[in-house]
């Protein structure tokens, strides 16, 4: 259904941020400190069947994936946002959330490794 490269697109980041490692580091730091906890809250909101609030959170953090070189997340995150807004069947929402959650778990260590590298 969705294809993930399972790697940060460093070429994209270099192009977008002009090779400015400090900016990339800042964006990745914000992603880990803000977007990841917000994403984690989506699971709780779904468990509480609060689709509206979950949709709002997903909408807010959707651009942050691309901003850290994770373009492959755009389509599934957008599909999840749409499913939440439309009130589509809970199994579709649950499946999309699980897919994104699993892929994000593979990417977070890469971001942490990048942040721990010496310039």
PDB file of C-alpha atoms in Angstrom:
ATOM      1  CA  UNK A   1       0.000   0.000   0.000  1.00  0.00           C
ATOM      2  CA  UNK A   2       2.657   2.517   1.043  1.00  0.00           C
ATOM      3  CA  UNK A   3       6.359   2.278   0.368  1.00  0.00           C
ATOM      4  CA  UNK A   4       8.943   3.509   2.856  1.00  0.00           C
ATOM      5  CA  UNK A   5      12.643   3.849   2.115  1.00  0.00           C
ATOM      6  CA  UNK A   6      13.285   3.518   5.850  1.00  0.00           C
ATOM      7  CA  UNK A   7      16.056   6.074   5.669  1.00  0.00           C
ATOM      8  CA  UNK A   8      16.277   9.798   6.140  1.00  0.00           C
ATOM      9  CA  UNK A   9      16.699  11.511   2.781  1.00  0.00           C
ATOM     10  CA  UNK A  10      19.928  13.383   3.506  1.00  0.00           C
ATOM     11  CA  UNK A  11      20.206  14.594  -0.094  1.00  0.00           C
ATOM     12  CA  UNK A  12      16.816  16.278   0.253  1.00  0.00           C
ATOM     13  CA  UNK A  13      17.834  17.849   3.567  1.00  0.00           C
ATOM     14  CA  UNK A  14      21.063  19.188   2.085  1.00  0.00           C
ATOM     15  CA  UNK A  15      19.135  20.688  -0.821  1.00  0.00           C
ATOM     16  CA  UNK A  16      16.405  22.234   1.315  1.00  0.00           C
ATOM     17  CA  UNK A  17      18.687  23.563   4.042  1.00  0.00           C
ATOM     18  CA  UNK A  18      21.649  24.399   1.810  1.00  0.00           C
ATOM     19  CA  UNK A  19      23.885  21.910   3.577  1.00  0.00           C
ATOM     20  CA  UNK A  20      23.533  23.841   6.842  1.00  0.00           C
ATOM     21  CA  UNK A  21      24.001  21.065   9.382  1.00  0.00           C
ATOM     22  CA  UNK A  22      23.022  23.379  12.263  1.00  0.00           C
ATOM     23  CA  UNK A  23      19.593  23.948  10.731  1.00  0.00           C
ATOM     24  CA  UNK A  24      19.119  20.236  10.049  1.00  0.00           C
ATOM     25  CA  UNK A  25      20.096  19.475  13.641  1.00  0.00           C
ATOM     26  CA  UNK A  26      17.631  22.063  14.915  1.00  0.00           C
ATOM     27  CA  UNK A  27      14.796  20.653  12.773  1.00  0.00           C
ATOM     28  CA  UNK A  28      15.541  17.091  13.872  1.00  0.00           C
ATOM     29  CA  UNK A  29      15.701  18.189  17.509  1.00  0.00           C
ATOM     30  CA  UNK A  30      12.308  19.859  17.240  1.00  0.00           C
ATOM     31  CA  UNK A  31      10.929  16.770  15.521  1.00  0.00           C
ATOM     32  CA  UNK A  32      12.064  14.558  18.403  1.00  0.00           C
ATOM     33  CA  UNK A  33      11.000  16.954  21.152  1.00  0.00           C
ATOM     34  CA  UNK A  34       7.664  18.074  19.699  1.00  0.00           C
ATOM     35  CA  UNK A  35       6.412  15.975  16.799  1.00  0.00           C
ATOM     36  CA  UNK A  36       7.244  12.542  18.214  1.00  0.00           C
ATOM     37  CA  UNK A  37       5.488  13.162  21.571  1.00  0.00           C
ATOM     38  CA  UNK A  38       2.549  14.653  19.673  1.00  0.00           C
ATOM     39  CA  UNK A  39       2.465  11.559  17.466  1.00  0.00           C
ATOM     40  CA  UNK A  40       2.530   9.357  20.567  1.00  0.00           C
ATOM     41  CA  UNK A  41      -0.492  11.235  21.912  1.00  0.00           C
ATOM     42  CA  UNK A  42      -2.442  10.195  18.804  1.00  0.00           C
ATOM     43  CA  UNK A  43      -2.432   6.591  20.028  1.00  0.00           C
ATOM     44  CA  UNK A  44      -3.979   7.656  23.330  1.00  0.00           C
ATOM     45  CA  UNK A  45      -6.564   9.800  21.571  1.00  0.00           C
ATOM     46  CA  UNK A  46      -7.491   6.888  19.307  1.00  0.00           C
ATOM     47  CA  UNK A  47      -7.786   4.569  22.314  1.00  0.00           C
ATOM     48  CA  UNK A  48     -10.196   7.111  23.810  1.00  0.00           C
ATOM     49  CA  UNK A  49     -12.052   7.301  20.472  1.00  0.00           C
ATOM     50  CA  UNK A  50     -11.351  11.039  20.221  1.00  0.00           C
ATOM     51  CA  UNK A  51     -11.034  11.135  16.443  1.00  0.00           C
ATOM     52  CA  UNK A  52     -11.415  14.902  16.198  1.00  0.00           C
ATOM     53  CA  UNK A  53      -8.514  15.657  18.537  1.00  0.00           C
ATOM     54  CA  UNK A  54      -6.406  12.905  16.917  1.00  0.00           C
ATOM     55  CA  UNK A  55      -7.074  14.448  13.510  1.00  0.00           C
ATOM     56  CA  UNK A  56      -6.041  17.866  14.778  1.00  0.00           C
ATOM     57  CA  UNK A  57      -2.755  16.529  16.115  1.00  0.00           C
ATOM     58  CA  UNK A  58      -2.014  14.627  12.906  1.00  0.00           C
ATOM     59  CA  UNK A  59      -2.795  17.740  10.855  1.00  0.00           C
ATOM     60  CA  UNK A  60      -0.456  19.856  12.998  1.00  0.00           C
ATOM     61  CA  UNK A  61       2.533  17.518  12.769  1.00  0.00           C
ATOM     62  CA  UNK A  62       2.072  16.358   9.162  1.00  0.00           C
ATOM     63  CA  UNK A  63       4.576  18.866   7.671  1.00  0.00           C
ATOM     64  CA  UNK A  64       7.247  17.999  10.229  1.00  0.00           C
ATOM     65  CA  UNK A  65       7.917  14.616   8.626  1.00  0.00           C
ATOM     66  CA  UNK A  66       8.962  16.189   5.333  1.00  0.00           C
ATOM     67  CA  UNK A  67      10.963  18.858   7.141  1.00  0.00           C
ATOM     68  CA  UNK A  68      13.300  16.149   8.497  1.00  0.00           C
ATOM     69  CA  UNK A  69      13.668  14.231   5.241  1.00  0.00           C
ATOM     70  CA  UNK A  70      10.850  11.726   5.697  1.00  0.00           C
ATOM     71  CA  UNK A  71       8.855  12.378   2.535  1.00  0.00           C
ATOM     72  CA  UNK A  72       7.623   8.769   2.468  1.00  0.00           C
ATOM     73  CA  UNK A  73       5.487   9.550   5.501  1.00  0.00           C
ATOM     74  CA  UNK A  74       3.492  12.275   3.748  1.00  0.00           C
ATOM     75  CA  UNK A  75       0.962  10.054   1.966  1.00  0.00           C
ATOM     76  CA  UNK A  76       0.129   7.720   4.859  1.00  0.00           C
ATOM     77  CA  UNK A  77      -0.028  10.578   7.368  1.00  0.00           C
ATOM     78  CA  UNK A  78      -2.302  12.490   5.015  1.00  0.00           C
ATOM     79  CA  UNK A  79      -4.462   9.376   4.551  1.00  0.00           C
ATOM     80  CA  UNK A  80      -4.709   9.001   8.322  1.00  0.00           C
ATOM     81  CA  UNK A  81      -5.685  12.642   8.712  1.00  0.00           C
ATOM     82  CA  UNK A  82      -8.348  12.242   6.021  1.00  0.00           C
ATOM     83  CA  UNK A  83      -9.681   9.015   7.584  1.00  0.00           C
ATOM     84  CA  UNK A  84      -9.925  10.709  10.977  1.00  0.00           C
ATOM     85  CA  UNK A  85     -11.774  13.712   9.566  1.00  0.00           C
ATOM     86  CA  UNK A  86     -14.156  11.505   7.559  1.00  0.00           C
ATOM     87  CA  UNK A  87     -14.743   9.095  10.439  1.00  0.00           C
ATOM     88  CA  UNK A  88     -13.735   6.156   8.249  1.00  0.00           C
ATOM     89  CA  UNK A  89     -13.859   2.692   9.799  1.00  0.00           C
ATOM     90  CA  UNK A  90     -11.754   2.244  12.890  1.00  0.00           C
ATOM     91  CA  UNK A  91      -9.834  -0.676  11.382  1.00  0.00           C
ATOM     92  CA  UNK A  92      -8.503   1.569   8.582  1.00  0.00           C
ATOM     93  CA  UNK A  93      -7.518   4.226  11.103  1.00  0.00           C
ATOM     94  CA  UNK A  94      -5.910   1.647  13.374  1.00  0.00           C
ATOM     95  CA  UNK A  95      -4.007   0.071  10.464  1.00  0.00           C
ATOM     96  CA  UNK A  96      -2.693   3.420   9.213  1.00  0.00           C
ATOM     97  CA  UNK A  97      -1.686   4.468  12.715  1.00  0.00           C
ATOM     98  CA  UNK A  98       0.114   1.166  13.303  1.00  0.00           C
ATOM     99  CA  UNK A  99       1.934   1.367   9.972  1.00  0.00           C
ATOM    100  CA  UNK A 100       3.170   4.897  10.622  1.00  0.00           C
ATOM    101  CA  UNK A 101       4.052   4.035  14.211  1.00  0.00           C
ATOM    102  CA  UNK A 102       6.134   1.024  13.136  1.00  0.00           C
ATOM    103  CA  UNK A 103       7.974   2.983  10.452  1.00  0.00           C
ATOM    104  CA  UNK A 104       8.611   5.892  12.804  1.00  0.00           C
ATOM    105  CA  UNK A 105      10.130   3.490  15.345  1.00  0.00           C
ATOM    106  CA  UNK A 106      12.677   2.519  12.683  1.00  0.00           C
ATOM    107  CA  UNK A 107      13.522   6.127  11.862  1.00  0.00           C
ATOM    108  CA  UNK A 108      13.868   7.647  15.338  1.00  0.00           C
ATOM    109  CA  UNK A 109      17.181   5.843  16.033  1.00  0.00           C
ATOM    110  CA  UNK A 110      18.537   7.208  12.737  1.00  0.00           C
ATOM    111  CA  UNK A 111      17.628  10.744  13.776  1.00  0.00           C
ATOM    112  CA  UNK A 112      19.200  10.232  17.195  1.00  0.00           C
ATOM    113  CA  UNK A 113      22.355   8.840  15.547  1.00  0.00           C
ATOM    114  CA  UNK A 114      22.548  11.836  13.209  1.00  0.00           C
ATOM    115  CA  UNK A 115      22.197  14.203  16.152  1.00  0.00           C
ATOM    116  CA  UNK A 116      24.982  12.442  18.043  1.00  0.00           C
ATOM    117  CA  UNK A 117      27.444  12.586  15.119  1.00  0.00           C
ATOM    118  CA  UNK A 118      30.268  15.031  15.253  1.00  0.00           C
ATOM    119  CA  UNK A 119      30.164  17.770  12.641  1.00  0.00           C
TER     120      UNK A 119
END
